[in-house]
XYZ file of C-alpha atoms in Angstrom:
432
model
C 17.493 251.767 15.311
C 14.840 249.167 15.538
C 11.416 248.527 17.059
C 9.843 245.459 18.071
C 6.397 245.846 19.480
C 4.447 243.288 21.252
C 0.306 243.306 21.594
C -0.752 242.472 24.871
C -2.925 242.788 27.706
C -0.626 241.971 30.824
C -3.538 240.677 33.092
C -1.450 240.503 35.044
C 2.027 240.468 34.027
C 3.876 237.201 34.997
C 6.484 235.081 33.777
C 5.475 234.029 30.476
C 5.253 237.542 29.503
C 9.119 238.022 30.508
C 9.829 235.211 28.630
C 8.298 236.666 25.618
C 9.781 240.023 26.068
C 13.322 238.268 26.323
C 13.417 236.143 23.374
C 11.629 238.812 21.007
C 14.799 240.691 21.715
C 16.905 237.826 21.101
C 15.404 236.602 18.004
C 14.611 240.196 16.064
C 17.665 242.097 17.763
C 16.164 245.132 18.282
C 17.039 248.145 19.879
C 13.895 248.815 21.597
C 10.866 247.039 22.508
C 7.056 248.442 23.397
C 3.715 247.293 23.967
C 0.065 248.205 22.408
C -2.092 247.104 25.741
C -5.379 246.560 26.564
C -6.477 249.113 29.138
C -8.861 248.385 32.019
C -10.972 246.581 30.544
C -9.950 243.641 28.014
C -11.333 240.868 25.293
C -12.508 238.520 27.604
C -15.226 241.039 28.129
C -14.359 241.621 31.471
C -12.112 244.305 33.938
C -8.723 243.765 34.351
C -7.869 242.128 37.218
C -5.142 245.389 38.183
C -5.102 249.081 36.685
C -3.618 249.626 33.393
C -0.814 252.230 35.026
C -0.102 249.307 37.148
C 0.187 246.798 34.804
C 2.338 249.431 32.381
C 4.117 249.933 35.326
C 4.819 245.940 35.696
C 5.721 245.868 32.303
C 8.697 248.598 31.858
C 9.943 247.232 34.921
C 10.193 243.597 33.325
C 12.337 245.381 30.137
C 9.743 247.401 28.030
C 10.735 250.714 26.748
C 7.216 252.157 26.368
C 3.499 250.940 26.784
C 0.648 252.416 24.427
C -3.353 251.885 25.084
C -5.254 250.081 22.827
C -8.524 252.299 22.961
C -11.443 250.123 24.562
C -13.532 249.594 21.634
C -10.921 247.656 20.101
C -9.966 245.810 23.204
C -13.255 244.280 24.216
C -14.166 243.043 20.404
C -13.827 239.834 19.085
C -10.201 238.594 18.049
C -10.405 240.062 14.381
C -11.437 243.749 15.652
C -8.395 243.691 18.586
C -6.438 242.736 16.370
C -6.978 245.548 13.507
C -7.110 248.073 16.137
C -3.735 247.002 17.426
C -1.991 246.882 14.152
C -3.680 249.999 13.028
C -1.777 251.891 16.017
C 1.557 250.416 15.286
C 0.959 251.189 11.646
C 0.415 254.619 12.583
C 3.809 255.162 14.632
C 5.340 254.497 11.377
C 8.501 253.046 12.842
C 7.919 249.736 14.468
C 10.335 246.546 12.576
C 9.086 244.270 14.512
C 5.825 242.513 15.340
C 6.268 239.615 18.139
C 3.162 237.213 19.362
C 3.184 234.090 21.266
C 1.198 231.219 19.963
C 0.819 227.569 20.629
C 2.008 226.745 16.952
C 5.229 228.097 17.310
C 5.638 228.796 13.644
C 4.534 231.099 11.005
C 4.157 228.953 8.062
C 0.952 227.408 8.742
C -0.362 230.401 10.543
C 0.665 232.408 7.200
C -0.867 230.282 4.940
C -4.505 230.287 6.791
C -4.250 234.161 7.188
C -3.523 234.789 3.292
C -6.872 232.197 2.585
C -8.691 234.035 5.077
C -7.803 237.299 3.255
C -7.867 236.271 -0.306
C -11.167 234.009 0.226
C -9.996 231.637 -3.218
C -12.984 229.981 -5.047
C -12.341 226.731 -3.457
C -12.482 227.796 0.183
C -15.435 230.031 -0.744
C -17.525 227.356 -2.126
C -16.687 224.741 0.016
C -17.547 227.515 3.269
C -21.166 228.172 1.122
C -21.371 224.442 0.929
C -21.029 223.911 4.952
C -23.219 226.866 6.149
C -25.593 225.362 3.263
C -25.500 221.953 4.940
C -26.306 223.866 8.608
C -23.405 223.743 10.008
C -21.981 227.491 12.172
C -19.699 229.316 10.885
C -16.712 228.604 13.039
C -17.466 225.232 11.887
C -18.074 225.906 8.328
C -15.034 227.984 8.258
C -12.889 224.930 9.501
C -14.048 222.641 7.469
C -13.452 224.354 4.456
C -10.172 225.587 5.828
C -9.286 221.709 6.196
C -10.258 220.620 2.991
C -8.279 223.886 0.912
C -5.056 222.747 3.128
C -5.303 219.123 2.442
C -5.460 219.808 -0.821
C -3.255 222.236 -1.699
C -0.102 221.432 -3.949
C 2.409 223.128 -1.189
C 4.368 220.178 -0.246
C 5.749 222.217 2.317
C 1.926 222.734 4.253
C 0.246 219.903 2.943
C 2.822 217.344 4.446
C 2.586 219.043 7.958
C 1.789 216.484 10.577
C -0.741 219.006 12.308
C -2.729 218.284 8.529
C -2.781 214.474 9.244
C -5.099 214.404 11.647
C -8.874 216.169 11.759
C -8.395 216.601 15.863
C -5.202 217.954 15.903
C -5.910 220.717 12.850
C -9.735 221.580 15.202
C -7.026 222.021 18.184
C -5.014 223.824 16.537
C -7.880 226.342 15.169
C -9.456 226.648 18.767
C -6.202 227.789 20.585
C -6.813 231.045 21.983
C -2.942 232.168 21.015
C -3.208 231.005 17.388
C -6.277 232.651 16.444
C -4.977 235.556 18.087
C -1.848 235.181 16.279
C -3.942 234.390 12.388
C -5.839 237.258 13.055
C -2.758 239.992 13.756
C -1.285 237.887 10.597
C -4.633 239.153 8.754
C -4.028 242.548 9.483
C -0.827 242.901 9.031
C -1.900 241.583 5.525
C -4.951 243.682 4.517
C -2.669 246.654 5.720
C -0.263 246.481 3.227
C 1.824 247.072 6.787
C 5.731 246.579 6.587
C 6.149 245.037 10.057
C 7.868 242.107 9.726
C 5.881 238.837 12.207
C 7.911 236.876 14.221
C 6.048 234.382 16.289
C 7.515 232.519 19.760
C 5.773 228.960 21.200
C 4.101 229.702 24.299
C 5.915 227.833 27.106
C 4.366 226.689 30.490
C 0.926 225.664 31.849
C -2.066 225.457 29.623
C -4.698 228.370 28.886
C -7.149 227.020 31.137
C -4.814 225.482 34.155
C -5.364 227.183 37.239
C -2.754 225.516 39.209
C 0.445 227.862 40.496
C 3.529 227.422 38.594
C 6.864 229.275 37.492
C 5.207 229.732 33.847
C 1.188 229.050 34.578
C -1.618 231.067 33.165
C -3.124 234.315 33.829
C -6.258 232.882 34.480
C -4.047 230.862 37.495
C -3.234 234.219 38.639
C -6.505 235.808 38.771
C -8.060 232.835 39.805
C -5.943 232.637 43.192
C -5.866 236.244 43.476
C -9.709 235.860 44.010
C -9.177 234.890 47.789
C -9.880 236.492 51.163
C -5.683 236.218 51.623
C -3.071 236.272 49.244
C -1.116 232.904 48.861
C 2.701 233.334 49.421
C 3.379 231.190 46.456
C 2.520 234.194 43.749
C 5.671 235.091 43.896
C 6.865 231.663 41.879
C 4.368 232.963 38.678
C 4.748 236.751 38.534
C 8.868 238.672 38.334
C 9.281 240.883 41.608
C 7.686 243.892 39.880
C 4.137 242.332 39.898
C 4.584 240.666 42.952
C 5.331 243.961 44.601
C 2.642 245.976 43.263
C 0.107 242.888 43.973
C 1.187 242.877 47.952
C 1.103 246.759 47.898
C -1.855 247.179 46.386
C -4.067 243.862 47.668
C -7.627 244.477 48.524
C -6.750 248.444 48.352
C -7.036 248.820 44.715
C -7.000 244.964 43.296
C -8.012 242.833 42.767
C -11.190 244.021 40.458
C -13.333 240.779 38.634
C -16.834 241.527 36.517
C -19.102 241.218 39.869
C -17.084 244.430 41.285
C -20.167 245.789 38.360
C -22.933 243.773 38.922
C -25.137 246.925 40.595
C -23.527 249.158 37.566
C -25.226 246.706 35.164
C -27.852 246.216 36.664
C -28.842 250.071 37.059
C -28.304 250.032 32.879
C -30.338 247.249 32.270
C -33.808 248.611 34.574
C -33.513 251.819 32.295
C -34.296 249.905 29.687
C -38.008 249.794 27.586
C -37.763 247.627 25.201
C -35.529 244.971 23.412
C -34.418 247.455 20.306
C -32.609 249.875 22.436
C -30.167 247.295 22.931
C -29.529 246.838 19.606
C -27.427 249.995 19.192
C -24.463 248.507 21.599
C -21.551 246.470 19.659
C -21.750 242.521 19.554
C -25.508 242.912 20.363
C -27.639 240.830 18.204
C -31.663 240.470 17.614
C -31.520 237.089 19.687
C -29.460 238.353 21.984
C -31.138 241.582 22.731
C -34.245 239.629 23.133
C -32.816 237.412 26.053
C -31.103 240.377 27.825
C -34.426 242.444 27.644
C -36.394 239.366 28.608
C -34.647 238.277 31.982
C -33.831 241.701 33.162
C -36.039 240.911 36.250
C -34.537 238.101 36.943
C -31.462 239.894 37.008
C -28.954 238.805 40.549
C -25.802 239.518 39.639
C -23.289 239.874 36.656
C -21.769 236.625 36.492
C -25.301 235.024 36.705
C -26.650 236.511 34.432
C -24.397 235.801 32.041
C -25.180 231.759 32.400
C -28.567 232.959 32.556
C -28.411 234.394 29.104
C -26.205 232.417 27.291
C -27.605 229.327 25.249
C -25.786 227.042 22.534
C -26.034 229.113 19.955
C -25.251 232.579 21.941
C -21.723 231.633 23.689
C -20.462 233.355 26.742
C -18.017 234.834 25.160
C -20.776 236.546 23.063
C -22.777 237.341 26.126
C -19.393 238.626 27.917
C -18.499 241.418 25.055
C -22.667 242.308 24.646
C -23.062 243.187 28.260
C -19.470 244.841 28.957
C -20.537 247.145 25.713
C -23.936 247.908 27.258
C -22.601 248.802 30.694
C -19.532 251.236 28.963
C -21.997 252.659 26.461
C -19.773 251.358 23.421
C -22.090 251.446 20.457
C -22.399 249.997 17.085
C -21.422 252.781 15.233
C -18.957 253.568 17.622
C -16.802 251.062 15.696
C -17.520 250.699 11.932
C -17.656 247.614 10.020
C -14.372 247.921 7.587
C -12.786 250.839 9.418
C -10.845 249.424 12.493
C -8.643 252.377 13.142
C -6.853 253.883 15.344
C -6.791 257.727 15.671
C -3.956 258.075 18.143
C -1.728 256.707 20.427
C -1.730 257.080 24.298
C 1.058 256.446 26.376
C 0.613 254.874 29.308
C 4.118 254.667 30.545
C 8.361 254.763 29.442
C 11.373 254.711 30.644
C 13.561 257.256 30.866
C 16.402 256.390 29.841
C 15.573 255.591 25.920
C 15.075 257.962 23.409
C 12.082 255.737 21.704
C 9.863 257.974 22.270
C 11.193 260.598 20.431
C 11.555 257.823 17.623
C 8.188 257.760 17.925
C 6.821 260.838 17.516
C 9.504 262.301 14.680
C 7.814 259.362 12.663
C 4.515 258.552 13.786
C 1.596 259.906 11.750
C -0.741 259.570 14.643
C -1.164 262.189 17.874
C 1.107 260.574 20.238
C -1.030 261.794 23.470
C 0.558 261.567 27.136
C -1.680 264.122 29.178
C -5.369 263.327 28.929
C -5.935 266.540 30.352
C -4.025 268.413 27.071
C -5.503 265.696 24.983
C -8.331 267.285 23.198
C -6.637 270.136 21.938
C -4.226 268.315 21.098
C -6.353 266.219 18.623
C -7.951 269.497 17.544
C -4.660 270.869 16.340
C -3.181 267.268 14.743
C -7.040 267.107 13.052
C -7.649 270.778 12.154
C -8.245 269.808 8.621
C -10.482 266.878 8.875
C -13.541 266.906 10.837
C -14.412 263.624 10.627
C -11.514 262.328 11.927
C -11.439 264.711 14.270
C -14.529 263.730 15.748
C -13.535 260.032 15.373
C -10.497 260.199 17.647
C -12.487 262.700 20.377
C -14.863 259.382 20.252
C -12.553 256.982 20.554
C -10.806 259.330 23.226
C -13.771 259.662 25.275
C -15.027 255.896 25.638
C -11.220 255.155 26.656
C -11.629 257.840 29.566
C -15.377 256.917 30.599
C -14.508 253.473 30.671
C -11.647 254.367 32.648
C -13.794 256.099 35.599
C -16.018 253.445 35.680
C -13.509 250.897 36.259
C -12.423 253.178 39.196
C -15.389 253.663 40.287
C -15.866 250.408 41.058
C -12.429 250.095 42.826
C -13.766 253.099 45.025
C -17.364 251.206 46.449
C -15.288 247.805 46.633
C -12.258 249.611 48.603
C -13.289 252.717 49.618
C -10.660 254.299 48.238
C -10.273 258.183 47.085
C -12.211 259.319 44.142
C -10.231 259.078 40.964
C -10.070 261.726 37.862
C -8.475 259.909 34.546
C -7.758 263.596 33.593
C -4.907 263.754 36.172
C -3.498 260.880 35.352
C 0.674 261.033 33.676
C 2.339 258.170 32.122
C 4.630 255.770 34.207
C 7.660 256.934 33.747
C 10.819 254.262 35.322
């Protein structure tokens, strides 16, 4: 029996991500296939645009045997920390063959060969990264360069004559593809964890990351973007398989669609509790800089998305800004994430079907808690941890920021809808 998982966030779930799920079966031949998702919030550093049962529940109907949540420190950090989380999990269960990304590449071998350098850091790349940051240049930009120069010159006939290598443009396009880093850095992992799962990567087909336009294989950003509208176009249906489509007309302006203003009062409630600039600094992907600019146009606070382009500059991206303020408003700390230690504790499912046996796969092999009632959950981790305190507080901690974050989301969804008050503690998996 084998497993093939896939790492996703399903925001929503649409055609490309059928497409995915199809050929990873076709090209690793696997008995079953499951997911590590994102839950309600994600690494844009914003909400989902649709509930994370919902979006399991989108999923398994699409082909997926199970779902799993990536806890929510690891899925609003940069690329490299989603990335660890998600590979720690599926390391855990012990039993995944199978690891399956999309990228815009389309092949492993130059992905590979930037994720060993990245890992094994050789002399060359190191000094010619020193030389770049020397020389003033960022470190994204440092980082390419000397990732340029260590390819290009490289004996591997193999890489070196790649035609992405012949030209400076294509190899920066290449680098700033939000797929392919996603891809290098789940490469990385899979790497520094000694981890058995065999990669297998599949070109992303369709519409480009940033097209908004409608289309049989477009974005998610397409989706969200025209979900965003006082009434629902008819023409969803060509982007998303019948699943999504159904839960999107059930479910439209009752519960979904939720976007980062749905918190702008939320926010803004954290940020006037503030007294000065170093309490921020406690809150992951918070720097000196940017604590200073958060602190120093609180008043001038409006809204969320606002103040976002009121706080970024050229040397603070959005994306930096994003992650900072969706830490500060769930309360995800620093230390709530250690530098080094990107694990995962356990593993929560979030939906199955019925009519596999994977999950029982899962748990005679897994080596982490394999949790399905957050309401047993805690004594559950008690037992599984009774020997180890430390981890045992670890996965309580990683348990608990997954559930607040959870009712906050919600609680959003109730003021924007006025919908019933929601407990995450009554909440069962999907099961199809």
């Amino acid at each position: 029996m084998s497993i093939t998982a896939i790492i996703a966030e399903y925001n929503p779930f649409h055609n490309g991500h059928l497409y995915q799920i199809q050929e990873a079966k076709k090209l690793t031949g696997c008995d079953h296939i499951i997911a590590v998702m994102s839950g309600n919030f994600v690494q844009r550093g914003e909400p989902a645009v649709m509930d994370k049962f919902q979006r399991s529940f989108c999923a398994l109907s699409a082909g997926l045997d199970a779902v799993f949540e990536l806890p929510v420190g690891f899925s609003t950090a940069s690329a490299e920390a989603f990335a660890a989380g998600a590979i720690s999990l599926l390391n855990g269960l012990g039993c995944v063959d199978f690891l399956c990304f999309g990228s815009e590449y389309g092949s492993l071998d130059l992905l590979k060969m930037i994720a060993d350098i990245l890992v094994s850091e050789p002399d060359s790349y190191l000094d010619g990264l020193r030389q770049s940051l020397k020389n003033g240049l960022s470190f994204p930009a440092s980082r390419e360069n000397s990732l340029w120069n260590y390819l290009k010159n490289i004996s591997d006939s193999n890489i070196s004559s790649l035609p992405i290598l012949s030209d400076r443009n294509s190899f920066s396009a290449f680098l700033s593809m939000p797929n392919n880093i996603l891809g290098i850095e789940y490469l990385k992992s899979l790497k520094k964890s000694g981890s058995s799962i065999t990669p297998v990567t599949i070109r992303r087909k369709g519409n480009d990351y940033h097209d908004l336009s409608l289309s049989g294989l477009c974005s998610a950003s397409a989706i969200r973007n025209v979900l965003n509208t006082e009434n629902l176009p008819a023409d969803i249906k060509i982007s998303v398989p019948e699943s999504t489509a159904s839960v999107i007309q059930d479910q439209y302006h009752i519960s979904l669609p939720v976007y980062i203003q749905d918190f702008s009062m939320m926010l803004r409630y954290r940020l006037l509790n503030l007294t000065c600039p170093e309490e921020l600094l406690a809150y992951a992907d918070v720097s000196e800089d940017l604590a200073r600019r958060i602190f120093s146009f609180k008043s001038d606070y409006r809204d969320y998305s606002s103040f976002i382009s009121l706080v970024k500059t050229k040397n603070v991206t959005e994306s930096n800004v994003r992650r900072a303020l969706i830490h500060i408003l769930l309360g995800i700390r620093k230390t709530d994430m250690p530098q080094g230690n990107e694990q995962v504790f356990f593993a929560r499912l979030l939906g199955m079907r019925k009519n596999t046996n994977v999950l029982s796969i899962i748990k005679k092999n897994s080596r982490l808690p394999i949790l399905t009632k957050p309401a047993d959950a805690c004594s559950f981790l008690i037992k599984h941890y009774s020997d180890d305190n430390f981890l045992l507080s670890e996965s309580r901690r990683q348990l608990s920021d997954s559930i607040r974050s959870s009712e906050i989301f919600h609680g959003a969804i109730c003021e924007k809808y006025h919908s019933d008050p929601y407990n995450e503690f009554r909440q069962s998996p999907v099961i199809l």
